[in-house]
Short mmCIF file of C-alpha atoms (C1' of nucleotides) in Angstrom, two decimals:
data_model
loop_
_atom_site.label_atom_id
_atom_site.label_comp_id
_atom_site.label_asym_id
_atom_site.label_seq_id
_atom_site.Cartn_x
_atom_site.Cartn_y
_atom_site.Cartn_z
CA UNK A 8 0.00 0.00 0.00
CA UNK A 9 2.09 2.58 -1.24
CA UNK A 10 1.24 5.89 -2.65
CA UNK A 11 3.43 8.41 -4.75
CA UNK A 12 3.30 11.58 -3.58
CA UNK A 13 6.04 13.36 -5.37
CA UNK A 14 9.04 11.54 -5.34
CA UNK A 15 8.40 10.51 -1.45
CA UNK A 16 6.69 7.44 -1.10
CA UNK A 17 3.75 7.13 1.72
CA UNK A 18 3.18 3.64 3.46
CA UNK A 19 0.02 3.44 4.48
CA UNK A 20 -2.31 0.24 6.14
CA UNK A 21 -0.77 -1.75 9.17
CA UNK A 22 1.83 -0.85 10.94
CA UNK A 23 4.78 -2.92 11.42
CA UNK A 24 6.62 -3.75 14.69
CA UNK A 25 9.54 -2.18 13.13
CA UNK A 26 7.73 0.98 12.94
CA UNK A 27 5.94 0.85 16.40
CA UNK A 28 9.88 1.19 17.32
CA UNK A 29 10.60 3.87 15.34
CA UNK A 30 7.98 6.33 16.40
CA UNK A 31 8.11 5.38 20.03
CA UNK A 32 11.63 6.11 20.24
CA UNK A 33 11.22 9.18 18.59
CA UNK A 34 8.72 10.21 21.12
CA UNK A 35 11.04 9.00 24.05
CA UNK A 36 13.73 11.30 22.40
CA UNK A 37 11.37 14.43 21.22
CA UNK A 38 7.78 13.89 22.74
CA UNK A 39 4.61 13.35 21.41
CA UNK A 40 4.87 16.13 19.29
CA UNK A 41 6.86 16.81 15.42
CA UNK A 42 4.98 14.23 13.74
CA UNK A 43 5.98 15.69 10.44
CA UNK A 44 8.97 15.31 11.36
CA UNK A 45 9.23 11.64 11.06
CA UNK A 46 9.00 11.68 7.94
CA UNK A 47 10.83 14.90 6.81
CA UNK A 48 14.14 12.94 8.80
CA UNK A 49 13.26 9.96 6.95
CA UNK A 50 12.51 7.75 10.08
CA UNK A 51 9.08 6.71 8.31
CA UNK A 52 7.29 6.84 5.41
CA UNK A 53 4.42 8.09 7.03
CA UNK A 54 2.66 11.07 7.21
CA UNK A 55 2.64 13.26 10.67
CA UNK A 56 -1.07 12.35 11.04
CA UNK A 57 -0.48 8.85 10.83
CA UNK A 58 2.43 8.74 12.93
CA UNK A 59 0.49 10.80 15.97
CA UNK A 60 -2.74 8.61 15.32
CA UNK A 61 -0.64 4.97 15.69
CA UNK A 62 0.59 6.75 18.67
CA UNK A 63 -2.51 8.20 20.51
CA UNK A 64 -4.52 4.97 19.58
CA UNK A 65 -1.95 2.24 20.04
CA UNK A 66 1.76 2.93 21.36
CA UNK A 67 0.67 5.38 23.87
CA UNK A 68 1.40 4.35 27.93
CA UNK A 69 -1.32 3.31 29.96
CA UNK A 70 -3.67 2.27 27.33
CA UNK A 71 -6.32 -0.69 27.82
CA UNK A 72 -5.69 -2.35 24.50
CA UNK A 73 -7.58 -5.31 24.00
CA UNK A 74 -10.29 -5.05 27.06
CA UNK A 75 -14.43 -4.24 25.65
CA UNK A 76 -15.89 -2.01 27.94
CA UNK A 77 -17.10 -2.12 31.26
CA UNK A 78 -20.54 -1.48 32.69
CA UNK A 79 -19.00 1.67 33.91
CA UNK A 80 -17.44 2.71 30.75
CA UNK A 81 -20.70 2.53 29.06
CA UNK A 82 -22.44 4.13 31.62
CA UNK A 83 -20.08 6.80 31.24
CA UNK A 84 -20.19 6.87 27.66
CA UNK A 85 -23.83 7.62 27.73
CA UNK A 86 -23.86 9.78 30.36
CA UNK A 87 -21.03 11.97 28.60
CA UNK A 88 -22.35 11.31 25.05
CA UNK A 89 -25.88 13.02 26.12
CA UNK A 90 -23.97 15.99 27.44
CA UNK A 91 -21.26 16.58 25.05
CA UNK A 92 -22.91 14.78 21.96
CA UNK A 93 -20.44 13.26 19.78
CA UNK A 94 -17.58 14.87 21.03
CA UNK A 95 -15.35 11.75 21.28
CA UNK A 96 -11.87 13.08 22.70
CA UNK A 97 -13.90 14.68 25.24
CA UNK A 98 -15.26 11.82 26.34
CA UNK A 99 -12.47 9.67 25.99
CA UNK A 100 -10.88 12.03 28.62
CA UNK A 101 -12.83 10.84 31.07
CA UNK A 102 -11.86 7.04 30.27
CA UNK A 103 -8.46 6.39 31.44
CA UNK A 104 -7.16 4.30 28.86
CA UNK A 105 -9.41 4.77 26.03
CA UNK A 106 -8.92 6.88 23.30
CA UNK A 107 -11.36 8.55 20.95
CA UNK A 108 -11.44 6.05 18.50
CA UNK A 109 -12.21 3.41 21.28
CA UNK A 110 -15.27 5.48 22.38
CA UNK A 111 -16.60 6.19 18.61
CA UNK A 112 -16.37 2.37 17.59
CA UNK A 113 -18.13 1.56 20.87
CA UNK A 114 -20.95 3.85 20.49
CA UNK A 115 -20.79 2.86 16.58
CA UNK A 116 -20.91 -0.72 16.90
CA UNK A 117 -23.87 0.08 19.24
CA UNK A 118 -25.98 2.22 17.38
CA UNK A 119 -25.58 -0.53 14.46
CA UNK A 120 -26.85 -3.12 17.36
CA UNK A 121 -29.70 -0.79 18.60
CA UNK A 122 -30.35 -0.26 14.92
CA UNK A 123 -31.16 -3.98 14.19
CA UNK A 124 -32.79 -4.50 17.64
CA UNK A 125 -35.22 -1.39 17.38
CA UNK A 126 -35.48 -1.07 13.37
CA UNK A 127 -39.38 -0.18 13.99
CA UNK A 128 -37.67 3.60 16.12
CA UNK A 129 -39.70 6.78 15.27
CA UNK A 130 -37.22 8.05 12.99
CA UNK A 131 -34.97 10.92 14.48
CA UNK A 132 -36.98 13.88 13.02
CA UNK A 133 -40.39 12.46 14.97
CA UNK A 134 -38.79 13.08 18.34
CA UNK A 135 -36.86 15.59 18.14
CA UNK A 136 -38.22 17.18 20.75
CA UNK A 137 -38.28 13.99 23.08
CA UNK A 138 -34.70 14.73 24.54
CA UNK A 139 -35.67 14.66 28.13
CA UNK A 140 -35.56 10.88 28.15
CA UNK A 141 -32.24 10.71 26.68
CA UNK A 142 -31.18 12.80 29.36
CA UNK A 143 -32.69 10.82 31.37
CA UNK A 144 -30.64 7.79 30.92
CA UNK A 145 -27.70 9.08 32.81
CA UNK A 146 -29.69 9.27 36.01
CA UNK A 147 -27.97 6.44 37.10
CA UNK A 148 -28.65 7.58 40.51
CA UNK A 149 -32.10 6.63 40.07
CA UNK A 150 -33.44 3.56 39.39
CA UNK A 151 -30.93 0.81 39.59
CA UNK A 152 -30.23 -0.85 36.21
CA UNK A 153 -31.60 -4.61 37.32
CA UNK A 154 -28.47 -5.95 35.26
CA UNK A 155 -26.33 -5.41 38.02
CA UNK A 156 -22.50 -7.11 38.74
CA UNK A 157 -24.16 -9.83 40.88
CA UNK A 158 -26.81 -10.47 38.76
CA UNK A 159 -24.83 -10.56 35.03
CA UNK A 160 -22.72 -13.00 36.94
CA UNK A 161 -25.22 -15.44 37.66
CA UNK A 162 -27.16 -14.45 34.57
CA UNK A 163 -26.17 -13.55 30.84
CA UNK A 164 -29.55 -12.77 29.90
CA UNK A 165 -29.56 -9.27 28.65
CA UNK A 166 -34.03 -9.42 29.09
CA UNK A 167 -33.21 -8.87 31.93
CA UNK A 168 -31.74 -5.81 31.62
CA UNK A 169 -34.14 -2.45 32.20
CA UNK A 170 -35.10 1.31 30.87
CA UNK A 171 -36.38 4.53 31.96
CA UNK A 172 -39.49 5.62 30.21
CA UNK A 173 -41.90 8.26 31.28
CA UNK A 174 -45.55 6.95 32.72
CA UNK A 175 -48.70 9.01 33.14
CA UNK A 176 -47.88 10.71 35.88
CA UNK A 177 -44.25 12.02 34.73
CA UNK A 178 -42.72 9.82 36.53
CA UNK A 179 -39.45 7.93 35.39
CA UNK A 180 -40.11 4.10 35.01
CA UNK A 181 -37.96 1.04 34.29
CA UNK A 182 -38.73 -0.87 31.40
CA UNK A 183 -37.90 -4.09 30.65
CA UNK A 184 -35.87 -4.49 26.74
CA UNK A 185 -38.28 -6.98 25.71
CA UNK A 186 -41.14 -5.27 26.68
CA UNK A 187 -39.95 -2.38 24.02
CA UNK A 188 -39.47 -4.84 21.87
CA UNK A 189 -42.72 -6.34 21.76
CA UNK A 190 -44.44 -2.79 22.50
CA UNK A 191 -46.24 -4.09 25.80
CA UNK A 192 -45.97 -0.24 26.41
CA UNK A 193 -48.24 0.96 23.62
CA UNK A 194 -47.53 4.69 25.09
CA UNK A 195 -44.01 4.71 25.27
CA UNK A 196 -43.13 6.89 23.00
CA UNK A 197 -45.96 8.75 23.26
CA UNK A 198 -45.45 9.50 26.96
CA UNK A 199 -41.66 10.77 25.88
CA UNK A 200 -42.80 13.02 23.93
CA UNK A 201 -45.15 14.32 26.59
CA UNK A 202 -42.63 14.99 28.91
CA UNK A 203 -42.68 18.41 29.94
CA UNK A 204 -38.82 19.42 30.40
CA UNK A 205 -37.34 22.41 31.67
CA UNK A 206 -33.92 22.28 31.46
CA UNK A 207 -33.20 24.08 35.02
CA UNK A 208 -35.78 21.92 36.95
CA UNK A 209 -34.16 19.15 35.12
CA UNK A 210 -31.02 19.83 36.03
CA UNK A 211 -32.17 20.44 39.91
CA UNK A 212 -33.75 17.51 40.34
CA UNK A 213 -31.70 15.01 38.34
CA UNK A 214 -28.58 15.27 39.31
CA UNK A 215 -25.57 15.35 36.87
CA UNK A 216 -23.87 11.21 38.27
CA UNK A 217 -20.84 11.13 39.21
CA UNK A 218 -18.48 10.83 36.56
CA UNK A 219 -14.80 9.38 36.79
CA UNK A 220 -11.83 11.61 36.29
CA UNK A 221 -9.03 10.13 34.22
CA UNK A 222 -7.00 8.11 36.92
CA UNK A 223 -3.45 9.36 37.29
CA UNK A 224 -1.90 5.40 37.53
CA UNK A 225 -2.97 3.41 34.91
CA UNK A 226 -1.28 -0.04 33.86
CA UNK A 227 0.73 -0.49 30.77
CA UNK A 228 -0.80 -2.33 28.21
CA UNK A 229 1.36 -5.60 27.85
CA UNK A 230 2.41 -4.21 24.17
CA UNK A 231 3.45 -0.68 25.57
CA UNK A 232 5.24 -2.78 28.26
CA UNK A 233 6.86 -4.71 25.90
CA UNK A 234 7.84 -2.22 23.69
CA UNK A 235 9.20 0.09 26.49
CA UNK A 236 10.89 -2.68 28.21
CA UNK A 237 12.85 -3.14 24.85
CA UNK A 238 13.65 0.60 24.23
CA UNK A 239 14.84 0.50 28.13
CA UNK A 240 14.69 3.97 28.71
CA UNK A 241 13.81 3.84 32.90
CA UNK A 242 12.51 7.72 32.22
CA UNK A 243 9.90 6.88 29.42
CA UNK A 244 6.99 6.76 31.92
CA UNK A 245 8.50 9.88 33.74
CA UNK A 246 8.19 11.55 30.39
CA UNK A 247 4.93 10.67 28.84
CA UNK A 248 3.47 8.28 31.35
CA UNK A 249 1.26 9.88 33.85
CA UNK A 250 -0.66 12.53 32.91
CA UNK A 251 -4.13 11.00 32.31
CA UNK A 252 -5.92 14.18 31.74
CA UNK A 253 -6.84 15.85 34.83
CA UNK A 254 -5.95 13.09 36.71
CA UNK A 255 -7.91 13.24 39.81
CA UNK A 256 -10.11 10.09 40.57
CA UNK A 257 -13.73 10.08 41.70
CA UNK A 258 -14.11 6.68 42.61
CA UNK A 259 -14.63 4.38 40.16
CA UNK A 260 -12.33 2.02 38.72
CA UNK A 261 -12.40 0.94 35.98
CA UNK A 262 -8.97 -1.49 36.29
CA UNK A 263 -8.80 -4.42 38.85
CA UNK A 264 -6.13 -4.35 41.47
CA UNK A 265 -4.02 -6.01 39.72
CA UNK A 266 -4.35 -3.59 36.83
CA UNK A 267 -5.58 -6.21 34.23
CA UNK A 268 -8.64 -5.42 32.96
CA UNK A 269 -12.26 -6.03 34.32
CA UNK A 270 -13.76 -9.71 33.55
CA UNK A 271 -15.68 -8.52 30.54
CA UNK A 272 -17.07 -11.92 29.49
CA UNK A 273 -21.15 -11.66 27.78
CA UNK A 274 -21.86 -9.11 30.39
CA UNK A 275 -25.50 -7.61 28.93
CA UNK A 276 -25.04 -4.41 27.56
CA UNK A 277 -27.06 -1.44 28.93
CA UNK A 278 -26.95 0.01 25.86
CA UNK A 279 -29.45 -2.08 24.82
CA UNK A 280 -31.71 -0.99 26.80
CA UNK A 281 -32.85 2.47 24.97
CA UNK A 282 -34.37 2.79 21.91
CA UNK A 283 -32.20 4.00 19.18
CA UNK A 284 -33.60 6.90 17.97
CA UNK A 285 -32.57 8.70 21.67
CA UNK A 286 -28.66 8.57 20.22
CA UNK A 287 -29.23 10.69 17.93
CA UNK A 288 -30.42 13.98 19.81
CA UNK A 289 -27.55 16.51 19.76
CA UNK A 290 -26.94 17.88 23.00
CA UNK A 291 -28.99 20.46 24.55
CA UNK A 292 -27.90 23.73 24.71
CA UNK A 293 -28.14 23.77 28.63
CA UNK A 294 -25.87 20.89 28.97
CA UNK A 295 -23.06 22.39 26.81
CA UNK A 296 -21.80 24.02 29.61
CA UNK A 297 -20.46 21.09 32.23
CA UNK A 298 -22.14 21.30 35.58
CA UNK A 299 -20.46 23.03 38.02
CA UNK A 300 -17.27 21.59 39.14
CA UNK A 301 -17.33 18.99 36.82
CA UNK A 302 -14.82 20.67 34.36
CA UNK A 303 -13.01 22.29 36.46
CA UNK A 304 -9.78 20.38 36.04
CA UNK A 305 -7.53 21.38 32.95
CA UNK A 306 -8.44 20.27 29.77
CA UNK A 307 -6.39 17.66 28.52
CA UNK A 308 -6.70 16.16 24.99
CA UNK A 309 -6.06 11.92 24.64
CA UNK A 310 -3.30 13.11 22.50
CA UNK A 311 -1.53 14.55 25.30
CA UNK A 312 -1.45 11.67 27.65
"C1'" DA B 15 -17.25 -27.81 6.65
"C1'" DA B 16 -19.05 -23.78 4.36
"C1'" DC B 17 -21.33 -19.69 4.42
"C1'" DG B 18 -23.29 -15.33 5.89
"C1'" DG B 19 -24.06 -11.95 9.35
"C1'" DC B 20 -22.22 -9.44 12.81
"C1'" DA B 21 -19.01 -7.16 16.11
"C1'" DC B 22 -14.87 -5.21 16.76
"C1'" DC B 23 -10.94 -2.72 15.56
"C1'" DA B 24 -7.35 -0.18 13.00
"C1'" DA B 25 -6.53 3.15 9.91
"C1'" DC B 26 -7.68 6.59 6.49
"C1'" DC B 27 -10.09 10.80 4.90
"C1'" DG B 28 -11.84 15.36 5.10
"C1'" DC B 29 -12.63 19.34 7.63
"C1'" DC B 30 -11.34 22.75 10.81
"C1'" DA B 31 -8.64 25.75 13.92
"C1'" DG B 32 -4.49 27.65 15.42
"C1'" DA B 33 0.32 28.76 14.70
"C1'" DA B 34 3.94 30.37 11.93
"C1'" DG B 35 5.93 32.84 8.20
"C1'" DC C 30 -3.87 40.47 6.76
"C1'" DC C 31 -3.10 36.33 3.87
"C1'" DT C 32 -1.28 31.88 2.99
"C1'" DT C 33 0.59 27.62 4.32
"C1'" DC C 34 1.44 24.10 7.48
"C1'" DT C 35 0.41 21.16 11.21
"C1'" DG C 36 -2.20 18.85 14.46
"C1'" DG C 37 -6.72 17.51 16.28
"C1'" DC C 38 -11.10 15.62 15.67
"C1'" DG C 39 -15.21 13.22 13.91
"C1'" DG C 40 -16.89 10.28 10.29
"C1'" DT C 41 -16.19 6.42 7.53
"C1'" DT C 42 -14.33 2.27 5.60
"C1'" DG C 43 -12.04 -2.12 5.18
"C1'" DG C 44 -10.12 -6.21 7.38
"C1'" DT C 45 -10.53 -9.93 10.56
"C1'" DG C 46 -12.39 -13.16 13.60
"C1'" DC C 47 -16.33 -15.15 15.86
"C1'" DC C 48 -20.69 -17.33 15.89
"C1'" DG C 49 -24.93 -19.27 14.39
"C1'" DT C 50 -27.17 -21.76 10.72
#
DNA sequence: AACGGCACCAACCGCCAGAAG
DNA sequence: CCTTCTGGCGGTTGGTGCCGT
């Protein structure tokens, strides 16, 4: 897969091992940073963009290569996706160890899913103005998702897994996936689109969950290791290794103790729970602005981890 | 065993904003 | 200012492996 660009020749498609070397010890010499400069020294044939994408996606320290998502991570994916919209790095900042491209294939690969599960969906244009439920889905203060840990453990079956829907009194109400599915709730959507929202009252009585902050030690994937371990430069992680964002945790963890990965196994996906069409509603206007002190740490892009 | 559908992932493309000249 | 370059980001695509039929 080469292409002539001038007299300079661009690889592109996988990268080699070879190459994984080449750029990471050009960011232990230089930084993350110069990515044109790769090629202009002739290190690569690759352009600066492709060189700081292999990097931020795969070579980077600390990332969780090879692990799906957690309950938590989705959670937080949903929660973050109905505030920010699709603003993947953002998100991803808030996901120690995933980057941007981990957080758009996951909602993708989802929407695809929620797309064959719910084909029947008012299309996006018909409830527009049903956002309050979407919002509503990362009230995970309220109602208890009844696919918990202990359950999923004992149980696989995503049926049993629940969402919020609105019933005649205005009230937020678990419903069952199947139930959508087979429209036992004849008023479901109606009673969405009923819901009288105001974002203020909203905001003051739903409040914004808790949401992790990037966690300032995060394991090596075993390639970084690997690769690291054979550059042996003891001040790599000193360097480039640490700085997770904003770096101060809330609470959840998203890494065993051990720092491998959470058992993922056929966990049910709380995804499925919500009808499609609700992932498609930009953000409102009243959550572009993070609540309170949510934000307050200093932006940090996955690129500069 | 073969096939098709699907999920997942890596990588590219195009657009945009900011910096530098 | 204007132009060019570079990096960042979101959208999209293509490859691969798994799983059910």
């Amino acid at each position: 897969m080469m292409k002539e660009l001038g007299r300079e020749e661009i690889r592109k498609g996988p990268w080699k091992v070879e190459e994984d070397e080449v750029l990471i010890n050009h960011v232990n010499k230089y930084g993350p940073r110069d990515w044109s400069s790769i090629r202009s020294k002739g290190l690569l044939q690759r352009t600066g963009k492709s060189c700081r994408l292999r990097w931020v996606n795969k070579l980077r320290p600390n990332l969780k290569n090879g692990c799906k998502f957690s309950l938590e991570e989705e959670r937080v994916v949903i929660e973050l996706q109905a505030q920010f919209g699709n603003k993947w790095a953002r998100i991803a900042t808030y996901l120690p160890g995933r980057t941007d491209n981990d957080v758009k294939n996951f909602w993708s690969s989802r929407q695809k899913r929620l797309a064959r599960i719910l084909p029947q969906s008012k299309s996006s244009q018909q409830i527009k103005h049903c956002v309050p439920v979407f919002h509503q889905v990362p009230t995970l203060e309220a109602p208890k998702l009844s696919c918990s840990m202990e359950e999923e453990s004992s149980s696989s079956r995503p049926q049993s897994c629940s969402s919020s829907h609105i019933d005649d009194t205005g009230m937020i109400k678990m419903v069952s996936l199947p139930d959508l599915i087979n429209s036992n709730l004849p008023n479901y959507e109606t009673n969405l689109c009923q819901f009288d929202f105001t974002p203020t009252e909203y905001q003051s009585q739903i409040p914004f969950p808790h949401i992790p902050q990037p966690q300032q030690e995060v394991p090596l994937s075993p390639e970084s290791q690997q690769l690291v371990a054979k550059l042996g430069d003891p001040n790599f992680m000193d360097v480039f290794g640490h700085e997770d964002a904003s770096g101060i945790g809330l609470g959840l963890t998203f890494f065993e103790q051990d720092g491998s990965c959470p058992e993922q196994s056929d966990k049910p996906d709380i995804f499925d729970s919500f009808p499609l069409d609700v992932f498609d509603q930009p953000p409102l206007d009243a959550f572009d602005q993070p609540p309170l002190d949510l934000f307050d740490q200093p932006d940090a892009s996955p690129s500069e981890w």
